[in-house]
Tab-separated table of C-alpha atoms in Angstrom:
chain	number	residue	atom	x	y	z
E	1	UNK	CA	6.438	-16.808	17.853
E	2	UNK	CA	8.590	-16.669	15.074
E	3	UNK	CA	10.291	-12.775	14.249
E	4	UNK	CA	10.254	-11.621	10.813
E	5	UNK	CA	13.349	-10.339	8.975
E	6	UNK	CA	13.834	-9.141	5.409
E	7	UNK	CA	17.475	-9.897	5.713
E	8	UNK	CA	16.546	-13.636	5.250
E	9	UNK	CA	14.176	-13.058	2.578
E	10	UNK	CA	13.976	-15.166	-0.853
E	11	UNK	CA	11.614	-15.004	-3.823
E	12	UNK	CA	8.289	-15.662	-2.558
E	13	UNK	CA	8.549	-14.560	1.026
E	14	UNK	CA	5.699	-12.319	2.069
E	15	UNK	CA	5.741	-9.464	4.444
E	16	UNK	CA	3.372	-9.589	7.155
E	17	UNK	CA	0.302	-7.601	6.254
E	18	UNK	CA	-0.567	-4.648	7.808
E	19	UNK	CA	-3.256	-5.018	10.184
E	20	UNK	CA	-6.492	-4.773	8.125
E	21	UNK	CA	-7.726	-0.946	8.045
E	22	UNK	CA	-11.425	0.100	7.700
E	23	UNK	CA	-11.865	2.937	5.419
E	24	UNK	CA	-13.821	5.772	7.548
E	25	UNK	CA	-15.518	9.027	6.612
E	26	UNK	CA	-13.189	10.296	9.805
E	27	UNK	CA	-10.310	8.778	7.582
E	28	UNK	CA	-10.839	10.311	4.367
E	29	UNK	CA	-11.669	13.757	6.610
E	30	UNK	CA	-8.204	13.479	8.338
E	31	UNK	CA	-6.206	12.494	5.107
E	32	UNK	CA	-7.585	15.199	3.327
E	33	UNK	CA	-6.431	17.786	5.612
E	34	UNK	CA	-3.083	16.111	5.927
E	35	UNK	CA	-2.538	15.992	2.181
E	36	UNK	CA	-4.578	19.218	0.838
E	37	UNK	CA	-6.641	17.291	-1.716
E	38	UNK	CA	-9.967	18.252	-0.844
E	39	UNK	CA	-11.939	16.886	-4.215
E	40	UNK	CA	-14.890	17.058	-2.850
E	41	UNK	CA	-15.631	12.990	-4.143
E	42	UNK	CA	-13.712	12.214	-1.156
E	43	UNK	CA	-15.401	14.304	1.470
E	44	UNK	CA	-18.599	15.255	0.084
E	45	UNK	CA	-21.728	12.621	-0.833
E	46	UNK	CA	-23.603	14.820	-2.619
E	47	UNK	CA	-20.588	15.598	-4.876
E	48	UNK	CA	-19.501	12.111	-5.234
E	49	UNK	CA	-23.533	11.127	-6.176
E	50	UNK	CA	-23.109	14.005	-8.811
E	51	UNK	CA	-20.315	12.713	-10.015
E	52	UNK	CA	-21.958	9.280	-10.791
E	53	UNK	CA	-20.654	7.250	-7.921
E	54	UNK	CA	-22.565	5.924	-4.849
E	55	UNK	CA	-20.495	7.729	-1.685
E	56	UNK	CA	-17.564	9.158	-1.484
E	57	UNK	CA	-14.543	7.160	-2.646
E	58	UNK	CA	-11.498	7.143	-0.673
E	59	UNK	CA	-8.127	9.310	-1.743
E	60	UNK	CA	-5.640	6.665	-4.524
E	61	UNK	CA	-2.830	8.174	-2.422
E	62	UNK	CA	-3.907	6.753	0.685
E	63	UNK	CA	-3.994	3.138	-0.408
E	64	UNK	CA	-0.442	4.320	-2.068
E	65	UNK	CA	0.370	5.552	1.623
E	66	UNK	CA	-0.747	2.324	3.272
E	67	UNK	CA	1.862	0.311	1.061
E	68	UNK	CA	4.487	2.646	2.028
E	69	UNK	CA	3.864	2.428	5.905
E	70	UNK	CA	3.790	-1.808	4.990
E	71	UNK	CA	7.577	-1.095	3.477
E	72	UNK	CA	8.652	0.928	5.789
E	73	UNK	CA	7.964	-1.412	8.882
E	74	UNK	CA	10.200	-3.612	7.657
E	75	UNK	CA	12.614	-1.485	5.859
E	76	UNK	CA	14.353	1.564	6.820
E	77	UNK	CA	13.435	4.384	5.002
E	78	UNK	CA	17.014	4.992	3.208
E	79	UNK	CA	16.534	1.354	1.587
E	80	UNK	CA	13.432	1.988	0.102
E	81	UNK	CA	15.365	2.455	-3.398
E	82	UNK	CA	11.855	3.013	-5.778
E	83	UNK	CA	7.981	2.579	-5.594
E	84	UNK	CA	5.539	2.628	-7.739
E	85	UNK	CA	2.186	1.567	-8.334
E	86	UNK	CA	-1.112	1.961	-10.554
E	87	UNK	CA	-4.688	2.521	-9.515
E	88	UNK	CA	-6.631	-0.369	-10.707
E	89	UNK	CA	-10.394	0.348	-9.054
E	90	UNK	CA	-11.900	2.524	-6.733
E	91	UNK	CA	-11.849	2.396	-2.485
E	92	UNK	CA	-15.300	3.325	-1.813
E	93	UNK	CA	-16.200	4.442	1.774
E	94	UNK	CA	-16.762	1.972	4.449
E	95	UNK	CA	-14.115	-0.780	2.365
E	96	UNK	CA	-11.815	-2.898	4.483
E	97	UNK	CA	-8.349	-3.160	3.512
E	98	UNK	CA	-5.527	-5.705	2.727
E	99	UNK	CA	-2.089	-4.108	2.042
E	100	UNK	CA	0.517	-7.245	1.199
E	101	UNK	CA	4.028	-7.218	-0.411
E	102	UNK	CA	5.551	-10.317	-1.800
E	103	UNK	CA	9.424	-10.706	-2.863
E	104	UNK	CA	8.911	-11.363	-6.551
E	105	UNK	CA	13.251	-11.522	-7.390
E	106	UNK	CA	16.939	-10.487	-5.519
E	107	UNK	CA	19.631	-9.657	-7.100
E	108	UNK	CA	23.167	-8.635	-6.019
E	109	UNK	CA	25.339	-5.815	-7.254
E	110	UNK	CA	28.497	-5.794	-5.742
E	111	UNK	CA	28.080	-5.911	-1.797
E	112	UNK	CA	24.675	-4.947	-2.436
E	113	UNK	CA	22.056	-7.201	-2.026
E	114	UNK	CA	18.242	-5.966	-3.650
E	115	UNK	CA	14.852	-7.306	-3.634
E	116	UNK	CA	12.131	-6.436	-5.781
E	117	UNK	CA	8.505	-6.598	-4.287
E	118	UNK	CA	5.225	-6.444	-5.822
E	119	UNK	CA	3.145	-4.491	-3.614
E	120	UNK	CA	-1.110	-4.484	-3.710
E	121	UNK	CA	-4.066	-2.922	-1.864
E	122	UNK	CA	-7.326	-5.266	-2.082
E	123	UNK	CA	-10.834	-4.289	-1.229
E	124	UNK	CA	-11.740	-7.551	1.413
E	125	UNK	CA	-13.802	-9.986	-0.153
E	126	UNK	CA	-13.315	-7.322	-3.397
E	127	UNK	CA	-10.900	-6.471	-6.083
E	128	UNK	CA	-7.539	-5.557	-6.264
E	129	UNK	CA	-7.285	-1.339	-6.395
E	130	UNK	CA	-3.680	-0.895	-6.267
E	131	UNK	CA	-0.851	-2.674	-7.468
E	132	UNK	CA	2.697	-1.958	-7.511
E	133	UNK	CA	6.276	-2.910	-7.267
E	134	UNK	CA	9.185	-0.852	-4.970
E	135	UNK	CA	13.094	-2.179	-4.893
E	136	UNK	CA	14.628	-2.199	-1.499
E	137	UNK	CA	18.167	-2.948	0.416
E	138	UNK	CA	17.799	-5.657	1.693
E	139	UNK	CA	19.688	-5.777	5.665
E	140	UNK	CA	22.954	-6.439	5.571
E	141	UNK	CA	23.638	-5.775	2.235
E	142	UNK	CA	26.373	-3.547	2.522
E	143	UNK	CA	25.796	0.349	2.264
């Protein structure tokens, strides 16, 4: 079994994925209360039907919170430099999710040695509905 380590990354290196994460009423209950948005097109059916769509629809920030639980397994926190990402399509109840990061470029400043990684969240077997980029310290970079 081969042990993966960010310090030996290069462009193109992928992180290994998160495992895959099945988007539950229970979910969308618990995130709710953890992060006070209650819109009720996350929680509610009959308010996510009113609002045109066909269930409830799962919180953007949790897909956004998903990528940054896939960057910080492999990176401490105080290396996570910047991360950002946009919200391409909707995560509708009951979707199964992919969270992957790929090393898109490094670059070195000094003793400090950075990666940039595009970051996405993909509906399995469906679209993409996040995508992103964060900069981290790469291990043994220097401090």
């Amino acid at each position: 079994m081969t042990v993966f380590s960010l310090a030996a990354a290069d462009v193109g290196t992928e992180l290994p994925e998160l495992p895959e994460l099945h988007v539950t009423r229970a979910l969308l209950a618990l995130f709710a209360g953890a992060s006070g948005d209650h819109n009720p097109i996350h929680i509610d059916s009959d308010a996510a039907r009113a609002a045109g769509l066909d269930d409830v629809i799962a919180h953007g920030m949790l897909s956004m919170a998903l990528l940054g639980r896939l960057l910080t397994t492999w990176v401490p926190i105080g290396d996570l430099l910047s991360f950002r990402v946009r919200f391409s399509a909707v995560t509708p109840v009951h979707a199964r999710l992919r969270c992957t990061a790929r090393v898109t470029a490094i670059d070195v400043d000094g003793a400090v040695r950075r990666a940039r990684l595009a970051v996405t969240v993909r509906i399995e077997d469906g679209p993409v509905t996040v995508r992103g980029e964060a900069f981290v310290r790469l291990p043994g970079a220097g401090a």
